[in-house]
Short mmCIF file of C-alpha atoms in Angstrom, two decimals:
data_model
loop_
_atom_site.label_atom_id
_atom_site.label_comp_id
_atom_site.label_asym_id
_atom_site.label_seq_id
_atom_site.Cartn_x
_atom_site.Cartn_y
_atom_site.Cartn_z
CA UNK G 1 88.55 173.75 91.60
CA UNK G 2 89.38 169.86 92.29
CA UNK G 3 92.20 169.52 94.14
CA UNK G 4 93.18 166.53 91.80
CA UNK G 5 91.56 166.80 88.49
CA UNK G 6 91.57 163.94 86.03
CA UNK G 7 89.77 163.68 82.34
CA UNK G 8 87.53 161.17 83.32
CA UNK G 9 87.18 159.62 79.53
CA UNK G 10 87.10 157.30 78.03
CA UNK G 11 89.98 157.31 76.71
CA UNK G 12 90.01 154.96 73.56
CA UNK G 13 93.75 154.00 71.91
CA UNK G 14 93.87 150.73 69.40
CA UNK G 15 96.05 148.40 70.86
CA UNK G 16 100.07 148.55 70.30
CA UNK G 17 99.40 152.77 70.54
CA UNK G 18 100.47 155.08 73.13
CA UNK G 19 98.02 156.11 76.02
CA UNK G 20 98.29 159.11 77.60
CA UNK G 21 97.07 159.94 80.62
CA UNK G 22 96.62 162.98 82.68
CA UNK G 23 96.50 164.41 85.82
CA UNK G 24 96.53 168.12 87.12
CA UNK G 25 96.58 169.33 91.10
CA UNK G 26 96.49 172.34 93.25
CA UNK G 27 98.43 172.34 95.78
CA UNK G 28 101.87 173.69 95.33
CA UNK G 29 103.10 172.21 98.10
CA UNK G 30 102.12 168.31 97.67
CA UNK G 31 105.48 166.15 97.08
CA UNK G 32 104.42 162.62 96.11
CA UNK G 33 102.75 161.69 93.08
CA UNK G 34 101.16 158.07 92.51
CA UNK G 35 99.35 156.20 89.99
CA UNK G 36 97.27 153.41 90.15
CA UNK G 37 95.08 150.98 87.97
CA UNK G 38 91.10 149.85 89.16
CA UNK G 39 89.63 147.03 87.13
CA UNK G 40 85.64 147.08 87.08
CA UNK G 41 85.20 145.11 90.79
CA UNK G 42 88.19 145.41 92.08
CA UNK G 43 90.70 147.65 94.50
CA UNK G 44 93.19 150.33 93.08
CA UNK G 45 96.15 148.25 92.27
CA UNK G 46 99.75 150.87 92.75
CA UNK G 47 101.77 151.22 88.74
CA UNK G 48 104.13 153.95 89.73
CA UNK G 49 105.13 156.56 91.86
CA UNK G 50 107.42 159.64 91.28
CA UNK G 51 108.46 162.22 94.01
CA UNK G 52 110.75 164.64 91.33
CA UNK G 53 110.48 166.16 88.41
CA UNK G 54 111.28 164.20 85.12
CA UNK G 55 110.27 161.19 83.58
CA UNK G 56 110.49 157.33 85.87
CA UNK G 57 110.06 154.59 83.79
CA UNK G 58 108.92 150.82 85.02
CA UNK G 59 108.37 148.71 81.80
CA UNK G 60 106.05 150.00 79.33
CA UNK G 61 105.17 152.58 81.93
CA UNK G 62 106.45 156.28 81.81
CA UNK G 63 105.52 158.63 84.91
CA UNK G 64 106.26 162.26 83.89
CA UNK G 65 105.82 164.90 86.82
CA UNK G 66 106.52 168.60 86.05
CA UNK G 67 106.25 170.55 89.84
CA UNK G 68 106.19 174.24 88.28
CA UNK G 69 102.89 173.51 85.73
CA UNK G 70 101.60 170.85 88.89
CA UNK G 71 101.42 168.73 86.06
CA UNK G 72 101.85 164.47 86.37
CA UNK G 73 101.15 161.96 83.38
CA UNK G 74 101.20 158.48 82.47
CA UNK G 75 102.33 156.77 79.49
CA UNK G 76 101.54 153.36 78.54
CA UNK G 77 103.48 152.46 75.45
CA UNK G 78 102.09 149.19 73.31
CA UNK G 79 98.86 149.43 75.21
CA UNK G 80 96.91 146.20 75.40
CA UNK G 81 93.37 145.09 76.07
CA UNK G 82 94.36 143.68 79.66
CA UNK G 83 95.26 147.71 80.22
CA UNK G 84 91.65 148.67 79.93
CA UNK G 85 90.82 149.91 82.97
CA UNK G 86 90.18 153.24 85.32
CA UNK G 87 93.32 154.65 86.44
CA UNK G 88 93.49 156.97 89.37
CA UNK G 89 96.05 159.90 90.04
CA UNK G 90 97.11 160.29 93.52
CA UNK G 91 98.95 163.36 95.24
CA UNK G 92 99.93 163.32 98.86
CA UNK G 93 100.51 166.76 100.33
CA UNK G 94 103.60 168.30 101.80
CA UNK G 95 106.05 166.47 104.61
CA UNK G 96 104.13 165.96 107.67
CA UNK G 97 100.71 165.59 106.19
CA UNK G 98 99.31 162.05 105.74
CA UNK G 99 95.92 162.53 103.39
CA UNK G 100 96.24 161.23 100.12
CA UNK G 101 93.84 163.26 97.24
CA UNK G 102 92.48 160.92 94.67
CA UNK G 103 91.24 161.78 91.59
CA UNK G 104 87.87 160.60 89.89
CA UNK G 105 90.28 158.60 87.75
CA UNK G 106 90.36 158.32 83.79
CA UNK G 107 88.83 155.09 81.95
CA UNK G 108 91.17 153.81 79.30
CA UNK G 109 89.69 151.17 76.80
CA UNK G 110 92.32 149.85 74.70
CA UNK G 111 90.11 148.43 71.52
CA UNK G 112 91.89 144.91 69.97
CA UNK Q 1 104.87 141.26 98.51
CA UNK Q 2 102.28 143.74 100.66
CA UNK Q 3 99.42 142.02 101.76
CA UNK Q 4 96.50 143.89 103.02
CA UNK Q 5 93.35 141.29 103.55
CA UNK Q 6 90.08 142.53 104.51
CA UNK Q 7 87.49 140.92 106.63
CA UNK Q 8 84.71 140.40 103.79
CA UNK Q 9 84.39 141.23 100.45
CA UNK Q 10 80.66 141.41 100.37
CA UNK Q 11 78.38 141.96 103.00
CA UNK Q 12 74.52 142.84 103.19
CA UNK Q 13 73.15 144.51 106.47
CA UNK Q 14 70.25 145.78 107.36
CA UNK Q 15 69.31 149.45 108.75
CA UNK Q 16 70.70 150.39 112.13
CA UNK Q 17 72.45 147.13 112.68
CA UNK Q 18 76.01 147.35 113.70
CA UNK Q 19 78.37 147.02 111.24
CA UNK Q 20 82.12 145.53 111.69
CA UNK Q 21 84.54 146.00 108.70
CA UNK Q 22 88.61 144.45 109.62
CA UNK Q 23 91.38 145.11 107.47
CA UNK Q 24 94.65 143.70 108.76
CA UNK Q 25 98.41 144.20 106.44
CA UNK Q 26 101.45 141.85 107.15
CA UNK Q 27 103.48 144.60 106.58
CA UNK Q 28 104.54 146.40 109.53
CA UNK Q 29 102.98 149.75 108.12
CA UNK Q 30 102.61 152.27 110.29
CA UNK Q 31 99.63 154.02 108.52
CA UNK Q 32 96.46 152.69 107.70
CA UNK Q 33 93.35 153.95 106.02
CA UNK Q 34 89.52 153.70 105.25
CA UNK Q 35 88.18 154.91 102.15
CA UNK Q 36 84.83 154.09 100.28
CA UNK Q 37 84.28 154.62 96.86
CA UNK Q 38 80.99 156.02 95.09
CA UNK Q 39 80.54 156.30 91.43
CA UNK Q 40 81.41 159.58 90.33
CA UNK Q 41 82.65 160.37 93.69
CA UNK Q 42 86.19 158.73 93.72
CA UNK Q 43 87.81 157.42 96.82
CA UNK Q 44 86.56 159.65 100.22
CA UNK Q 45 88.76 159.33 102.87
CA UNK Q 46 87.08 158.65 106.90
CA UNK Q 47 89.46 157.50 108.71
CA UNK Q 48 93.57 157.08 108.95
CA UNK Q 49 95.33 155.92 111.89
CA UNK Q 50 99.45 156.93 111.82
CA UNK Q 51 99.87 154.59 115.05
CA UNK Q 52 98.04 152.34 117.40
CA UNK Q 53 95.31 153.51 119.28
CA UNK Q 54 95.63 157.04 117.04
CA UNK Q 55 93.13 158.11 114.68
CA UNK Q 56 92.68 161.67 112.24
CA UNK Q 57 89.14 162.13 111.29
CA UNK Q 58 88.98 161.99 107.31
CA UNK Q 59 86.56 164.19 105.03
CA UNK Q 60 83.94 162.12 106.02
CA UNK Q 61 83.82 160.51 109.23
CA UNK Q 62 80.10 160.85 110.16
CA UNK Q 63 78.33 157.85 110.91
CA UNK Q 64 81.61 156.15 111.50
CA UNK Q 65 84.63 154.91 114.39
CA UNK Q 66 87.14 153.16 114.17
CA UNK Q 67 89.06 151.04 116.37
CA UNK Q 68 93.28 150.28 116.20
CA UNK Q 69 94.37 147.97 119.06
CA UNK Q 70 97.42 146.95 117.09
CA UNK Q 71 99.51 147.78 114.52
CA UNK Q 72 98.70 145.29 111.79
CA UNK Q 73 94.57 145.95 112.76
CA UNK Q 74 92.51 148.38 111.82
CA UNK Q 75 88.51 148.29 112.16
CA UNK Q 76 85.76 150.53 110.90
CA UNK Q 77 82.43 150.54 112.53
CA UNK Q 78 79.23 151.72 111.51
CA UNK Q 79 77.59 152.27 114.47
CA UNK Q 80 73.99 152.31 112.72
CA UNK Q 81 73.99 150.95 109.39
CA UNK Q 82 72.38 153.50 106.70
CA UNK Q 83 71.13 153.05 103.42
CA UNK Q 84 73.62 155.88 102.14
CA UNK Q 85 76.34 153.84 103.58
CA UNK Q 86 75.84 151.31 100.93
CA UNK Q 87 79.26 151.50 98.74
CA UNK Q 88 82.41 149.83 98.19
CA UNK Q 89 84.98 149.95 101.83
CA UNK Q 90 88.70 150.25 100.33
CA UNK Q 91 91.03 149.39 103.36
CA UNK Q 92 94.90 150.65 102.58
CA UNK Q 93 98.12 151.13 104.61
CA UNK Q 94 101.74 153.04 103.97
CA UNK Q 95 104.77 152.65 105.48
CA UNK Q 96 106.40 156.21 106.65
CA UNK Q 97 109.69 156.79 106.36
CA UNK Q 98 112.21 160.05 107.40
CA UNK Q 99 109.04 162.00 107.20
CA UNK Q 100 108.12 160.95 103.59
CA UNK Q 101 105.32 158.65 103.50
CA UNK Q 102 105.56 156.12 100.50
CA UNK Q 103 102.83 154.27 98.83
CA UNK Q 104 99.34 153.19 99.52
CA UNK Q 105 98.22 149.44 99.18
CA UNK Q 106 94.87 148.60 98.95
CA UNK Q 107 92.87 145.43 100.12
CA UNK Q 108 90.33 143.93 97.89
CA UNK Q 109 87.71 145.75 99.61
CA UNK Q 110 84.15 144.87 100.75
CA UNK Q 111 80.79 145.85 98.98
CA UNK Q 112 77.87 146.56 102.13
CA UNK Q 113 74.86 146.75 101.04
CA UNK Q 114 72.50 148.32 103.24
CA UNK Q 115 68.76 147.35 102.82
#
Protein backbone atom coordinates (compact mmCIF):
# COMPACT_ATOMS: atom_id res chain seq x y z
CA UNK A 1 0.00 0.00 0.00
CA UNK A 2 1.08 3.79 -0.88
CA UNK A 3 1.62 5.60 1.93
CA UNK A 4 -0.24 8.57 0.19
CA UNK A 5 -2.56 7.39 -2.43
CA UNK A 6 -4.15 9.76 -4.90
CA UNK A 7 -6.63 8.92 -8.08
CA UNK A 8 -4.32 9.97 -10.49
CA UNK A 9 -7.21 10.98 -13.22
CA UNK A 10 -8.03 12.87 -15.07
CA UNK A 11 -10.38 14.29 -13.50
CA UNK A 12 -12.70 16.20 -16.03
CA UNK A 13 -15.51 18.88 -14.42
CA UNK A 14 -17.11 21.66 -17.02
CA UNK A 15 -16.23 24.83 -15.80
CA UNK A 16 -18.41 26.73 -12.96
CA UNK A 17 -18.80 22.78 -11.37
CA UNK A 18 -17.42 21.44 -8.29
CA UNK A 19 -14.07 19.41 -8.33
CA UNK A 20 -13.40 17.03 -5.98
CA UNK A 21 -10.39 15.81 -5.12
CA UNK A 22 -9.00 13.05 -3.09
CA UNK A 23 -6.47 11.88 -1.06
CA UNK A 24 -6.09 8.76 1.31
CA UNK A 25 -2.84 7.89 3.74
CA UNK A 26 -1.53 5.34 6.07
CA UNK A 27 -0.07 6.43 8.70
CA UNK A 28 -2.17 7.01 11.73
CA UNK A 29 0.08 9.01 13.23
CA UNK A 30 0.91 11.85 10.46
CA UNK A 31 -0.55 15.40 11.70
CA UNK A 32 -0.23 17.85 8.80
CA UNK A 33 -2.04 17.68 5.71
CA UNK A 34 -1.14 19.95 2.55
CA UNK A 35 -2.24 20.54 -0.85
CA UNK A 36 -0.66 21.87 -3.65
CA UNK A 37 -1.18 22.75 -7.45
CA UNK A 38 1.74 21.73 -10.42
CA UNK A 39 1.14 23.32 -13.79
CA UNK A 40 2.72 21.23 -16.79
CA UNK A 41 6.61 22.83 -16.35
CA UNK A 42 6.45 24.15 -13.36
CA UNK A 43 7.10 23.61 -9.30
CA UNK A 44 4.26 22.53 -6.82
CA UNK A 45 2.75 25.80 -5.94
CA UNK A 46 1.15 25.42 -1.78
CA UNK A 47 -3.31 26.00 -1.94
CA UNK A 48 -3.98 24.90 1.58
CA UNK A 49 -3.04 23.26 4.54
CA UNK A 50 -5.14 21.76 7.44
CA UNK A 51 -3.68 20.18 10.69
CA UNK A 52 -7.50 19.18 12.32
CA UNK A 53 -10.30 17.63 11.49
CA UNK A 54 -13.14 19.60 9.65
CA UNK A 55 -13.46 21.61 6.77
CA UNK A 56 -10.72 25.11 6.19
CA UNK A 57 -11.82 27.17 3.61
CA UNK A 58 -9.48 29.87 1.55
CA UNK A 59 -11.67 31.28 -1.33
CA UNK A 60 -13.17 28.89 -3.61
CA UNK A 61 -11.04 26.32 -1.87
CA UNK A 62 -12.44 23.80 0.77
CA UNK A 63 -9.80 21.42 2.61
CA UNK A 64 -11.76 18.64 4.40
CA UNK A 65 -9.53 16.27 6.66
CA UNK A 66 -11.27 13.42 8.56
CA UNK A 67 -8.20 11.75 11.02
CA UNK A 68 -10.33 8.50 11.99
CA UNK A 69 -11.07 7.33 7.99
CA UNK A 70 -7.19 9.07 7.22
CA UNK A 71 -9.18 10.69 4.79
CA UNK A 72 -8.20 14.58 3.25
CA UNK A 73 -10.04 16.27 0.18
CA UNK A 74 -10.15 19.24 -1.84
CA UNK A 75 -12.90 21.18 -3.17
CA UNK A 76 -12.71 23.67 -5.79
CA UNK A 77 -16.06 25.32 -6.19
CA UNK A 78 -16.71 27.33 -9.74
CA UNK A 79 -13.74 25.54 -11.20
CA UNK A 80 -12.10 27.33 -14.10
CA UNK A 81 -9.82 26.49 -16.98
CA UNK A 82 -6.74 28.34 -15.24
CA UNK A 83 -7.46 25.36 -12.41
CA UNK A 84 -6.43 22.68 -14.81
CA UNK A 85 -3.65 21.30 -13.46
CA UNK A 86 -1.99 18.20 -11.29
CA UNK A 87 -2.58 18.64 -7.75
CA UNK A 88 -0.54 16.84 -5.19
CA UNK A 89 -1.61 15.67 -1.57
CA UNK A 90 0.97 16.01 1.01
CA UNK A 91 1.09 14.38 4.63
CA UNK A 92 3.91 15.05 7.01
CA UNK A 93 4.26 12.45 9.74
CA UNK A 94 3.97 12.77 13.47
CA UNK A 95 5.83 15.69 15.75
CA UNK A 96 9.45 15.26 15.48
CA UNK A 97 9.62 13.78 12.04
CA UNK A 98 10.53 16.08 9.11
CA UNK A 99 9.75 13.84 5.71
CA UNK A 100 6.99 15.00 3.84
CA UNK A 101 5.00 11.92 1.65
CA UNK A 102 3.77 13.14 -1.66
CA UNK A 103 1.36 11.65 -3.60
CA UNK A 104 1.49 10.88 -7.48
CA UNK A 105 -0.99 13.74 -7.59
CA UNK A 106 -4.48 13.88 -9.48
CA UNK A 107 -4.80 15.80 -13.00
CA UNK A 108 -7.85 18.00 -13.06
CA UNK A 109 -8.92 19.41 -16.56
CA UNK A 110 -11.59 21.81 -16.16
CA UNK A 111 -13.20 21.79 -19.96
CA UNK A 112 -14.58 25.65 -20.98
CA UNK B 1 6.15 36.50 0.21
CA UNK B 2 8.61 33.12 0.42
CA UNK B 3 11.12 33.18 -2.03
CA UNK B 4 13.05 30.12 -2.77
CA UNK B 5 15.36 30.76 -6.13
CA UNK B 6 17.30 28.06 -7.57
CA UNK B 7 20.58 28.19 -9.30
CA UNK B 8 19.32 27.11 -12.95
CA UNK B 9 16.31 26.10 -14.34
CA UNK B 10 17.75 24.04 -17.10
CA UNK B 11 20.91 22.50 -17.35
CA UNK B 12 22.48 19.78 -19.75
CA UNK B 13 25.61 17.76 -18.49
CA UNK B 14 27.33 15.22 -19.68
CA UNK B 15 28.19 11.64 -18.02
CA UNK B 16 30.42 11.67 -14.97
CA UNK B 17 30.86 15.39 -14.93
CA UNK B 18 30.26 17.06 -11.68
CA UNK B 19 27.16 18.46 -11.19
CA UNK B 20 26.33 21.67 -8.85
CA UNK B 21 22.58 22.40 -8.18
CA UNK B 22 22.04 25.84 -5.43
CA UNK B 23 18.85 26.62 -4.01
CA UNK B 24 18.94 29.55 -1.62
CA UNK B 25 15.24 30.96 0.38
CA UNK B 26 15.09 34.56 1.90
CA UNK B 27 13.18 33.23 4.45
CA UNK B 28 14.99 32.33 7.45
CA UNK B 29 13.69 28.60 7.20
CA UNK B 30 15.24 26.33 9.11
CA UNK B 31 14.53 23.24 6.87
CA UNK B 32 15.40 22.72 3.47
CA UNK B 33 14.92 19.99 0.95
CA UNK B 34 15.87 18.21 -2.41
CA UNK B 35 13.42 16.37 -4.27
CA UNK B 36 13.31 15.29 -8.05
CA UNK B 37 10.40 14.43 -9.78
CA UNK B 38 9.89 11.47 -12.42
CA UNK B 39 6.77 10.87 -14.31
CA UNK B 40 4.75 8.46 -12.62
CA UNK B 41 7.06 8.54 -9.77
CA UNK B 42 5.97 11.76 -7.85
CA UNK B 43 8.33 13.83 -5.83
CA UNK B 44 11.39 11.40 -4.15
CA UNK B 45 12.90 12.91 -1.43
CA UNK B 46 17.31 12.78 -1.17
CA UNK B 47 18.17 15.05 0.93
CA UNK B 48 16.78 17.52 3.93
CA UNK B 49 18.90 19.53 6.07
CA UNK B 50 16.93 20.77 9.62
CA UNK B 51 20.10 23.12 10.32
CA UNK B 52 23.42 24.19 8.97
CA UNK B 53 25.97 21.86 8.32
CA UNK B 54 23.11 18.91 9.19
CA UNK B 55 21.83 16.63 6.72
CA UNK B 56 19.11 13.25 6.93
CA UNK B 57 19.63 11.01 4.04
CA UNK B 58 16.20 10.90 2.02
CA UNK B 59 14.71 7.69 0.19
CA UNK B 60 17.10 8.16 -2.30
CA UNK B 61 20.33 9.59 -1.68
CA UNK B 62 22.63 7.43 -3.89
CA UNK B 63 24.64 9.13 -6.28
CA UNK B 64 24.17 12.29 -4.34
CA UNK B 65 25.75 15.01 -1.32
CA UNK B 66 24.87 17.79 -0.35
CA UNK B 67 26.47 20.67 1.11
CA UNK B 68 24.74 23.48 3.86
CA UNK B 69 27.30 26.12 4.92
CA UNK B 70 24.52 28.49 5.83
CA UNK B 71 21.20 28.75 6.61
CA UNK B 72 19.63 30.38 3.58
CA UNK B 73 22.06 27.73 1.22
CA UNK B 74 21.57 24.55 0.38
CA UNK B 75 23.54 22.60 -2.53
CA UNK B 76 23.09 19.22 -4.12
CA UNK B 77 25.90 17.56 -5.88
CA UNK B 78 26.07 14.87 -8.21
CA UNK B 79 29.26 13.67 -7.82
CA UNK B 80 29.18 11.72 -11.33
CA UNK B 81 26.52 12.77 -13.49
CA UNK B 82 24.27 9.66 -14.74
CA UNK B 83 21.96 9.28 -17.41
CA UNK B 84 19.22 8.09 -14.80
CA UNK B 85 19.79 11.29 -13.04
CA UNK B 86 18.18 13.10 -15.83
CA UNK B 87 14.78 14.60 -14.16
CA UNK B 88 13.34 17.63 -12.83
CA UNK B 89 15.48 18.98 -9.16
CA UNK B 90 12.56 20.57 -6.91
CA UNK B 91 14.47 22.62 -4.17
CA UNK B 92 11.91 23.49 -1.01
CA UNK B 93 12.29 24.80 2.57
CA UNK B 94 9.83 24.99 5.90
CA UNK B 95 10.01 26.93 8.70
CA UNK B 96 9.63 24.76 12.13
CA UNK B 97 7.90 25.93 14.76
CA UNK B 98 7.10 24.46 18.67
CA UNK B 99 7.82 21.16 17.10
CA UNK B 100 5.22 21.46 14.25
CA UNK B 101 6.77 21.99 11.01
CA UNK B 102 4.54 24.18 8.63
CA UNK B 103 4.56 24.30 4.94
CA UNK B 104 6.85 23.46 2.12
CA UNK B 105 7.78 26.09 -0.64
CA UNK B 106 9.13 25.09 -3.67
CA UNK B 107 11.66 26.83 -6.12
CA UNK B 108 11.03 26.74 -9.77
CA UNK B 109 13.27 23.90 -10.10
CA UNK B 110 15.92 22.87 -12.67
CA UNK B 111 15.54 20.24 -15.55
CA UNK B 112 19.39 18.26 -15.97
CA UNK B 113 19.63 16.51 -18.65
CA UNK B 114 22.22 14.04 -18.68
CA UNK B 115 23.59 12.94 -22.15
Amino acid sequence: QKEVEQNSGPLSVPEGAIASLNCTYSDRGSQSFFWYRQYSGKSPELIMSIYSNGDKEDGRFTAQLNKASQYVSLLIRDSQPSDSATYLCAVRGPAGTYKYIFGTGTRLKVLA
Amino acid sequence: DVKVTQSSRYLVKRTGEKVFLECVQDMDHENMFWYRQDPGLGLRLIYFSYDVKMKEKGDIPEGYSVSREKKERFSLILESASTNQTSMYLCASSPIGQGITYEQYFGPGTRLTVT
